[in-house]
Short mmCIF file of C-alpha atoms in Angstrom, two decimals:
data_model
loop_
_atom_site.label_atom_id
_atom_site.label_comp_id
_atom_site.label_asym_id
_atom_site.label_seq_id
_atom_site.Cartn_x
_atom_site.Cartn_y
_atom_site.Cartn_z
CA UNK R 1 -1.22 123.39 101.90
CA UNK R 2 -4.64 123.21 103.59
CA UNK R 3 -3.64 123.76 107.24
CA UNK R 4 -4.64 127.45 107.44
CA UNK R 5 -8.13 126.59 106.04
CA UNK R 6 -8.99 123.55 108.14
CA UNK R 7 -11.76 125.32 110.07
CA UNK R 8 -13.69 126.02 106.88
CA UNK R 9 -12.75 122.69 105.26
CA UNK R 10 -14.21 120.77 108.25
CA UNK R 11 -17.64 122.32 107.51
CA UNK R 12 -17.76 121.08 103.91
CA UNK R 13 -19.57 118.00 102.63
CA UNK R 14 -17.01 116.55 100.21
CA UNK R 15 -17.66 113.53 97.98
CA UNK R 16 -14.96 111.54 96.20
CA UNK R 17 -16.43 109.95 93.07
CA UNK R 18 -13.87 107.13 92.97
CA UNK R 19 -13.48 103.76 94.63
CA UNK R 20 -9.65 103.77 94.39
CA UNK R 21 -8.03 103.03 97.77
CA UNK R 22 -4.91 105.02 96.70
CA UNK R 23 -6.98 108.15 96.04
CA UNK R 24 -8.74 107.74 99.37
CA UNK R 25 -5.37 107.46 101.11
CA UNK R 26 -3.97 110.62 99.50
CA UNK R 27 -7.11 112.68 100.27
CA UNK R 28 -7.09 111.46 103.88
CA UNK R 29 -3.40 112.42 104.06
CA UNK R 30 -4.43 116.01 103.31
CA UNK R 31 -6.62 115.98 106.42
CA UNK R 32 -9.84 116.09 104.43
CA UNK R 33 -13.07 114.49 105.66
CA UNK R 34 -14.99 113.03 102.74
CA UNK R 35 -17.47 110.39 101.63
CA UNK R 36 -16.92 107.97 98.78
CA UNK R 37 -19.59 107.49 96.09
CA UNK R 38 -18.28 105.31 93.27
CA UNK R 39 -19.30 106.65 89.88
CA UNK R 40 -21.46 104.60 87.55
CA UNK R 41 -20.18 106.48 84.52
CA UNK R 42 -19.10 103.98 81.87
CA UNK R 43 -15.81 105.23 80.41
CA UNK R 44 -16.03 102.69 77.58
CA UNK R 45 -18.59 105.06 76.04
CA UNK R 46 -15.77 107.57 75.50
CA UNK R 47 -14.06 107.71 72.12
CA UNK R 48 -10.42 108.24 73.09
CA UNK R 49 -9.42 108.95 69.50
CA UNK R 50 -11.72 111.98 69.50
CA UNK R 51 -9.57 113.82 72.08
CA UNK R 52 -6.65 116.03 71.05
CA UNK R 53 -4.42 114.75 73.89
CA UNK R 54 -4.31 112.36 76.87
CA UNK R 55 -4.64 115.41 79.17
CA UNK R 56 -7.97 116.39 77.60
CA UNK R 57 -9.15 112.77 77.75
CA UNK R 58 -8.49 112.33 81.49
CA UNK R 59 -10.01 115.75 82.28
CA UNK R 60 -13.21 114.82 80.41
CA UNK R 61 -13.34 111.38 82.01
CA UNK R 62 -12.82 112.84 85.50
CA UNK R 63 -15.60 115.38 84.91
CA UNK R 64 -18.00 112.75 83.60
CA UNK R 65 -17.38 110.58 86.66
CA UNK R 66 -17.94 113.44 89.12
CA UNK R 67 -20.95 114.72 87.17
CA UNK R 68 -22.72 111.35 87.27
CA UNK R 69 -22.37 111.24 91.07
CA UNK R 70 -23.38 114.92 91.43
CA UNK R 71 -26.56 114.41 89.42
CA UNK R 72 -27.43 111.25 91.34
CA UNK R 73 -26.94 112.84 94.77
CA UNK R 74 -28.80 116.02 93.83
CA UNK R 75 -31.67 114.00 92.37
CA UNK R 76 -31.87 112.03 95.63
CA UNK R 77 -32.09 115.23 97.66
CA UNK R 78 -35.08 116.61 95.74
CA UNK R 79 -38.02 116.74 98.17
CA UNK R 80 -35.63 116.16 101.11
CA UNK R 81 -34.70 119.67 102.29
CA UNK R 82 -33.09 118.10 105.39
CA UNK R 83 -30.34 116.54 103.23
CA UNK R 84 -27.32 118.80 102.80
CA UNK R 85 -26.28 118.86 99.16
CA UNK R 86 -22.53 118.29 98.63
CA UNK R 87 -20.31 121.38 98.56
CA UNK R 88 -17.66 119.66 96.45
CA UNK R 89 -17.48 116.55 94.28
CA UNK R 90 -14.13 115.19 93.11
CA UNK R 91 -13.68 113.02 90.02
CA UNK R 92 -10.38 111.59 88.84
CA UNK R 93 -8.98 109.46 86.04
CA UNK R 94 -5.45 108.10 85.45
CA UNK R 95 -3.88 106.69 82.30
CA UNK R 96 -0.43 105.50 81.28
CA UNK R 97 0.81 106.86 77.95
CA UNK R 98 3.58 105.33 75.83
CA UNK R 99 4.49 106.75 72.41
CA UNK R 100 1.26 108.76 72.42
CA UNK R 101 -0.85 105.63 73.00
CA UNK R 102 -3.04 105.26 76.08
CA UNK R 103 -2.57 102.01 78.04
CA UNK R 104 -5.62 101.00 80.07
CA UNK R 105 -6.04 98.17 82.55
CA UNK R 106 -4.81 94.91 80.95
CA UNK R 107 -7.47 92.63 79.45
CA UNK R 108 -5.72 89.44 80.62
CA UNK R 109 -2.31 88.15 81.73
CA UNK R 110 -0.95 88.02 78.21
CA UNK R 111 -1.98 91.66 77.68
CA UNK R 112 -0.29 92.58 80.99
CA UNK R 113 2.92 90.88 79.81
CA UNK R 114 2.79 92.82 76.56
CA UNK R 115 2.28 96.13 78.38
CA UNK R 116 5.06 95.57 80.92
CA UNK R 117 7.47 94.44 78.16
CA UNK R 118 6.71 97.64 76.25
CA UNK R 119 7.44 99.77 79.36
CA UNK R 120 10.71 97.91 80.18
CA UNK R 121 13.94 99.93 80.05
CA UNK R 122 12.41 103.26 79.04
CA UNK R 123 10.31 106.22 80.17
CA UNK R 124 6.57 106.71 79.87
CA UNK R 125 4.06 109.31 81.05
CA UNK R 126 1.29 109.06 83.60
CA UNK R 127 -1.59 111.52 83.26
CA UNK R 128 -4.14 112.04 86.00
CA UNK R 129 -7.13 114.29 85.40
CA UNK R 130 -9.05 115.79 88.31
CA UNK R 131 -12.41 117.49 88.13
CA UNK R 132 -13.81 119.63 90.95
CA UNK R 133 -17.56 120.27 90.86
CA UNK R 134 -19.13 122.87 93.14
CA UNK R 135 -22.93 122.59 92.70
CA UNK R 136 -23.58 125.90 94.53
CA UNK R 137 -20.68 128.35 94.33
CA UNK R 138 -20.61 130.75 97.32
CA UNK R 139 -23.55 128.80 98.80
CA UNK R 140 -25.87 130.64 96.39
CA UNK R 141 -28.66 128.36 95.14
CA UNK R 142 -29.12 130.60 92.08
CA UNK R 143 -25.48 130.41 91.00
CA UNK R 144 -24.45 128.17 88.09
CA UNK R 145 -22.55 125.03 89.13
CA UNK R 146 -18.79 125.45 88.78
CA UNK R 147 -16.64 122.77 87.11
CA UNK R 148 -12.87 123.08 87.27
CA UNK R 149 -10.74 120.39 85.66
CA UNK R 150 -6.99 120.02 85.29
CA UNK R 151 -4.50 117.32 84.33
CA UNK R 152 -1.02 116.61 85.66
CA UNK R 153 1.74 114.72 83.85
CA UNK R 154 4.54 112.73 85.51
CA UNK R 155 7.33 110.95 83.67
CA UNK R 156 8.25 107.50 84.98
CA UNK R 157 11.56 105.79 84.15
CA UNK R 158 11.39 101.98 84.23
CA UNK R 159 14.32 99.64 84.75
CA UNK R 160 14.89 96.83 82.26
CA UNK R 161 12.62 93.94 83.26
CA UNK R 162 13.39 90.35 82.31
CA UNK R 163 10.56 88.18 81.02
CA UNK R 164 10.94 86.01 84.17
CA UNK R 165 10.50 89.05 86.38
CA UNK R 166 7.40 90.15 84.46
CA UNK R 167 5.87 86.66 84.71
CA UNK R 168 6.57 86.53 88.47
CA UNK R 169 5.00 89.98 88.97
CA UNK R 170 1.88 89.04 86.98
CA UNK R 171 1.54 85.89 89.11
CA UNK R 172 1.01 88.13 92.17
CA UNK R 173 -2.21 89.43 90.57
CA UNK R 174 -1.21 93.04 91.31
CA UNK R 175 -1.13 94.30 87.67
CA UNK R 176 -4.60 93.19 86.62
CA UNK R 177 -6.68 96.15 87.89
CA UNK R 178 -4.11 98.87 87.12
CA UNK R 179 -3.66 101.18 84.14
CA UNK R 180 -0.43 100.18 82.37
CA UNK R 181 -0.39 96.90 84.36
CA UNK R 182 1.60 98.16 87.37
CA UNK R 183 1.10 99.90 90.72
CA UNK R 184 4.00 102.08 91.87
CA UNK R 185 2.99 101.81 95.54
CA UNK R 186 3.21 98.00 95.51
CA UNK R 187 5.88 95.49 94.61
CA UNK R 188 6.40 97.22 91.24
CA UNK R 189 7.86 100.21 93.12
CA UNK R 190 11.28 98.64 92.67
CA UNK R 191 10.86 98.64 88.85
CA UNK R 192 10.90 102.45 88.89
CA UNK R 193 14.36 104.02 88.60
CA UNK R 194 12.92 107.48 89.03
CA UNK R 195 10.06 109.85 88.30
CA UNK R 196 9.98 113.44 87.10
CA UNK R 197 6.97 115.25 88.53
CA UNK R 198 4.44 114.53 91.27
CA UNK R 199 4.86 110.98 92.58
CA UNK R 200 1.32 110.95 93.97
CA UNK R 201 0.05 111.61 90.44
CA UNK R 202 1.41 108.18 89.48
CA UNK R 203 -0.51 106.67 92.40
CA UNK R 204 -3.65 108.25 90.90
CA UNK R 205 -4.05 111.67 92.51
CA UNK R 206 -1.90 114.84 92.15
CA UNK R 207 -1.78 115.85 95.79
CA UNK R 208 -0.06 119.24 95.46
CA UNK R 209 -2.05 120.53 92.49
CA UNK R 210 -5.36 119.43 94.03
CA UNK R 211 -4.53 121.16 97.32
CA UNK R 212 -3.51 124.34 95.48
CA UNK R 213 -6.80 124.36 93.48
CA UNK R 214 -8.83 123.77 96.64
CA UNK R 215 -7.02 126.65 98.38
CA UNK R 216 -7.87 128.90 95.43
CA UNK R 217 -11.59 127.95 95.66
CA UNK R 218 -11.48 128.70 99.40
CA UNK R 219 -9.65 132.01 98.99
CA UNK R 220 -12.10 133.11 96.29
CA UNK R 221 -14.95 132.19 98.70
CA UNK R 222 -16.41 129.87 96.05
CA UNK R 223 -16.33 127.22 98.81
CA UNK M 1 13.07 93.19 90.97
CA UNK M 2 13.43 90.38 93.53
CA UNK M 3 10.61 88.06 92.42
CA UNK M 4 12.80 85.52 90.56
CA UNK M 5 15.07 85.21 93.65
CA UNK M 6 12.46 84.86 96.39
CA UNK M 7 13.32 81.22 97.11
CA UNK M 8 16.90 82.10 98.04
CA UNK M 9 15.91 85.42 99.71
CA UNK M 10 13.52 83.59 102.06
CA UNK M 11 16.49 81.58 103.45
CA UNK M 12 18.53 84.66 104.42
CA UNK M 13 18.76 86.22 107.87
CA UNK M 14 18.52 89.94 107.06
CA UNK M 15 18.93 92.70 109.65
CA UNK M 16 17.88 96.32 109.11
CA UNK M 17 20.05 98.58 111.28
CA UNK M 18 17.45 101.38 111.42
CA UNK M 19 14.38 102.14 113.49
CA UNK M 20 12.70 104.20 110.74
CA UNK M 21 9.12 103.04 110.08
CA UNK M 22 9.38 104.33 106.48
CA UNK M 23 12.43 102.16 105.76
CA UNK M 24 10.70 99.17 107.30
CA UNK M 25 7.67 99.78 105.07
CA UNK M 26 9.74 99.99 101.87
CA UNK M 27 11.74 96.83 102.67
CA UNK M 28 8.53 94.95 103.51
CA UNK M 29 7.09 96.18 100.19
CA UNK M 30 9.93 94.36 98.42
CA UNK M 31 8.74 91.11 99.99
CA UNK M 32 11.81 90.81 102.22
CA UNK M 33 11.68 89.15 105.66
CA UNK M 34 13.98 90.96 108.06
CA UNK M 35 14.64 91.85 111.69
CA UNK M 36 15.20 95.35 113.00
CA UNK M 37 18.19 96.13 115.26
CA UNK M 38 18.46 99.87 115.86
CA UNK M 39 22.06 101.04 115.65
CA UNK M 40 23.75 102.63 118.65
CA UNK M 41 26.24 104.43 116.42
CA UNK M 42 26.33 108.11 117.42
CA UNK M 43 26.40 110.13 114.20
CA UNK M 44 27.27 113.29 116.14
CA UNK M 45 30.79 111.89 116.32
CA UNK M 46 31.06 112.39 112.54
CA UNK M 47 32.73 115.54 111.24
CA UNK M 48 30.53 116.43 108.25
CA UNK M 49 32.98 119.07 107.07
CA UNK M 50 35.62 116.37 106.60
CA UNK M 51 33.64 114.71 103.76
CA UNK M 52 34.09 115.77 100.13
CA UNK M 53 30.33 115.54 99.40
CA UNK M 54 26.95 114.74 100.99
CA UNK M 55 27.00 111.42 99.08
CA UNK M 56 30.24 110.35 100.79
CA UNK M 57 28.89 111.49 104.16
CA UNK M 58 25.66 109.42 103.99
CA UNK M 59 27.55 106.37 102.69
CA UNK M 60 29.98 106.55 105.63
CA UNK M 61 27.18 107.11 108.11
CA UNK M 62 25.15 104.19 106.71
CA UNK M 63 28.21 101.92 106.92
CA UNK M 64 29.00 102.97 110.49
CA UNK M 65 25.40 102.25 111.56
CA UNK M 66 25.35 98.79 109.95
CA UNK M 67 28.85 97.99 111.20
CA UNK M 68 27.94 98.75 114.82
CA UNK M 69 25.01 96.32 114.63
CA UNK M 70 27.08 93.69 112.78
CA UNK M 71 29.82 93.74 115.43
CA UNK M 72 27.27 93.58 118.25
CA UNK M 73 25.36 90.62 116.76
CA UNK M 74 28.55 88.72 115.88
CA UNK M 75 29.98 89.33 119.37
CA UNK M 76 26.75 87.97 120.87
CA UNK M 77 26.97 84.81 118.78
CA UNK M 78 30.51 83.93 119.97
CA UNK M 79 30.26 80.71 121.97
CA UNK M 80 26.70 80.16 120.67
CA UNK M 81 27.14 78.04 117.56
CA UNK M 82 23.36 77.46 117.49
CA UNK M 83 22.80 81.15 116.60
CA UNK M 84 22.79 81.81 112.86
CA UNK M 85 24.94 84.83 112.09
CA UNK M 86 23.22 87.37 109.81
CA UNK M 87 23.73 86.95 106.07
CA UNK M 88 23.09 90.64 105.36
CA UNK M 89 23.00 93.84 107.41
CA UNK M 90 21.52 97.03 105.98
CA UNK M 91 22.43 100.52 107.20
CA UNK M 92 20.95 103.73 105.83
CA UNK M 93 21.20 107.48 106.34
CA UNK M 94 19.24 110.34 104.76
CA UNK M 95 20.03 114.06 104.62
CA UNK M 96 18.47 117.12 103.00
CA UNK M 97 20.93 119.37 101.16
CA UNK M 98 20.32 123.02 100.28
CA UNK M 99 23.04 125.14 98.64
CA UNK M 100 25.62 122.50 99.55
CA UNK M 101 24.66 122.64 103.24
CA UNK M 102 23.34 119.56 105.06
CA UNK M 103 20.09 120.09 106.96
CA UNK M 104 19.61 117.66 109.84
CA UNK M 105 16.63 117.17 112.14
CA UNK M 106 15.53 120.58 113.53
CA UNK M 107 16.76 121.46 117.04
CA UNK M 108 13.45 123.12 118.01
CA UNK M 109 10.35 124.72 116.46
CA UNK M 110 12.12 127.94 115.60
CA UNK M 111 14.84 125.94 113.80
CA UNK M 112 12.12 123.98 111.93
CA UNK M 113 10.53 127.29 110.81
CA UNK M 114 13.90 128.53 109.56
CA UNK M 115 14.51 125.29 107.60
CA UNK M 116 11.06 125.18 106.00
CA UNK M 117 11.30 128.89 105.06
CA UNK M 118 14.65 128.24 103.39
CA UNK M 119 13.15 125.34 101.37
CA UNK M 120 10.03 127.33 100.32
CA UNK M 121 9.56 128.03 96.60
CA UNK M 122 12.70 126.26 95.38
CA UNK M 123 14.40 122.91 94.81
CA UNK M 124 16.69 121.00 97.14
CA UNK M 125 18.35 117.58 97.12
CA UNK M 126 17.77 114.53 99.27
CA UNK M 127 20.64 112.06 99.60
CA UNK M 128 20.18 108.60 101.05
CA UNK M 129 23.19 106.38 101.62
CA UNK M 130 22.79 102.62 101.94
CA UNK M 131 25.41 100.19 103.14
CA UNK M 132 25.14 96.43 102.66
CA UNK M 133 27.34 94.29 104.88
CA UNK M 134 27.79 90.57 104.18
CA UNK M 135 29.81 89.12 107.09
CA UNK M 136 30.47 85.83 105.25
CA UNK M 137 30.44 86.16 101.46
CA UNK M 138 29.46 82.88 99.74
CA UNK M 139 28.85 81.38 103.19
CA UNK M 140 32.62 80.97 103.59
CA UNK M 141 33.73 81.58 107.17
CA UNK M 142 37.27 82.36 105.95
CA UNK M 143 36.19 85.05 103.46
CA UNK M 144 36.66 88.74 104.29
CA UNK M 145 33.39 90.55 105.14
CA UNK M 146 32.04 92.47 102.16
CA UNK M 147 30.85 96.08 102.51
CA UNK M 148 29.05 97.70 99.57
CA UNK M 149 27.82 101.28 99.96
CA UNK M 150 26.08 103.61 97.52
CA UNK M 151 24.20 106.90 97.64
CA UNK M 152 21.21 108.07 95.64
CA UNK M 153 20.20 111.70 94.98
CA UNK M 154 16.65 112.95 94.37
CA UNK M 155 15.72 116.56 93.61
CA UNK M 156 12.60 117.86 95.38
CA UNK M 157 10.74 120.97 94.21
CA UNK M 158 8.86 122.77 96.99
CA UNK M 159 5.86 125.07 96.52
CA UNK M 160 5.97 128.54 98.08
CA UNK M 161 4.89 128.15 101.72
CA UNK M 162 3.39 131.04 103.68
CA UNK M 163 4.61 131.65 107.23
CA UNK M 164 1.06 130.75 108.46
CA UNK M 165 1.23 127.43 106.65
CA UNK M 166 4.68 126.66 108.10
CA UNK M 167 3.48 127.50 111.64
CA UNK M 168 0.39 125.29 111.23
CA UNK M 169 2.53 122.39 109.93
CA UNK M 170 5.00 122.69 112.82
CA UNK M 171 2.06 122.65 115.26
CA UNK M 172 1.24 119.11 114.06
CA UNK M 173 4.62 117.93 115.46
CA UNK M 174 5.41 116.09 112.22
CA UNK M 175 8.62 118.02 111.30
CA UNK M 176 10.51 117.59 114.55
CA UNK M 177 12.09 114.14 113.98
CA UNK M 178 12.77 114.58 110.25
CA UNK M 179 15.83 115.72 108.32
CA UNK M 180 15.02 119.09 106.71
CA UNK M 181 11.93 119.38 108.95
CA UNK M 182 9.45 117.64 106.64
CA UNK M 183 8.16 114.17 105.78
CA UNK M 184 7.02 113.68 102.17
CA UNK M 185 4.77 110.75 103.09
CA UNK M 186 2.74 112.83 105.58
CA UNK M 187 0.84 116.10 105.42
CA UNK M 188 3.87 117.83 103.86
CA UNK M 189 3.33 115.70 100.73
CA UNK M 190 1.18 118.53 99.38
CA UNK M 191 4.13 120.99 99.67
CA UNK M 192 5.98 119.03 97.00
CA UNK M 193 5.30 120.15 93.42
CA UNK M 194 7.43 117.39 92.04
CA UNK M 195 10.52 115.26 92.42
CA UNK M 196 13.22 114.21 89.98
CA UNK M 197 14.57 110.78 90.86
CA UNK M 198 13.49 107.97 93.15
CA UNK M 199 10.57 109.09 95.35
CA UNK M 200 11.27 106.33 97.88
CA UNK M 201 14.75 107.82 98.33
CA UNK M 202 13.07 110.94 99.76
CA UNK M 203 11.14 108.71 102.18
CA UNK M 204 14.53 107.38 103.32
CA UNK M 205 15.29 104.31 101.22
CA UNK M 206 16.09 104.01 97.47
CA UNK M 207 13.94 101.00 96.67
CA UNK M 208 15.03 100.37 93.07
CA UNK M 209 18.78 100.81 93.61
CA UNK M 210 18.74 98.63 96.74
CA UNK M 211 16.84 95.87 94.91
CA UNK M 212 19.26 96.04 91.97
CA UNK M 213 22.30 95.77 94.32
CA UNK M 214 20.72 92.85 96.17
CA UNK M 215 20.04 91.07 92.85
CA UNK M 216 23.70 91.55 91.90
CA UNK M 217 24.87 90.01 95.22
CA UNK M 218 22.52 87.06 94.60
CA UNK M 219 23.58 86.59 90.98
CA UNK M 220 27.24 86.68 91.99
CA UNK M 221 26.43 84.03 94.66
CA UNK M 222 27.89 86.32 97.33
CA UNK M 223 24.55 85.82 99.12
#
């Protein structure tokens, strides 16, 4: 989606506020040059129950992550006029939702087994929230910072998984750092009978929707 | 899906009759060890119009590809009892289908522009056929070779693409060797609003269905 805007895009300082290798891969796939600054925002401070929906939760979490990095980088540039402040900061958060309940990263192997057993043989939802922060819209230092957040939902249909299969998958170590205890781009890809929606959203970043939002910021000359 | 069978799987000589890097990646992802032997079968000899459906066409094409490699490798092993004949050969074929018409690789850039324009703003289907050939079921040299073929369909929803965007994408060279003139795993990933079905099928290989069929051959002790 970005091809016709690559000249302008190449001039932008873009910061991804996430350490996820999958997100990095998807952004690079779009032809974007960017830096990575992992956010120090502690999502355990968020009260999930206070949000009306998983979509609102991941949007808020994504914004908090990007905002922490934005504030840190802007604070560092105070008194250093030679440092270019970022044009765009990108935060993102992904959760797995089953029966309205958010599944996070598993606490331990027994928790991972419980999660994978609950996903076996049925469909669940993956929500990824993305937040785009433009500290100086239209390059105007007097303009208010712009924050645009959205969430994307993808349904994932799992095959029936035997307890043996789940144990063998956990033994690979792959599930332990992943929301819902699986990564679709790894060996668990074969557990997935199908998806309905953006596949990249399940990997952690909704490629099409992000590109469309970025194009709209470029067309509106906000970036 | 294969984890509980990895001991047996590691003993098999598996041959992928396709040069596609995407197929290689997906098979490797499943933890399979395999060789690649690109098929010399000329699919232009196939009369597409003679098939009742795209599913039957890709199944036949996949089988012809695997069969050509199977015959070649078996012929080479005649008089060489020290050469292990393959346990399993895998053929595969992928087409893009719009309004019942099969789109192949584009002939030239103008053809690619026509294809991408026809896909813009609407949904199409991707069919991948896979054929599994076991020359000696149950290791019995007197048994008839087994051929098992299946096809998987995935719906792909495309965003509306401007003519500028299509021209810029064609200029990257990416579309020219791909059925339907796009590759979902590359820069065209952002054109895709969503899919319905197995995402890996769109890349050229239905990971879940293949793994399930392989498990059934293992459980039935055919392999």
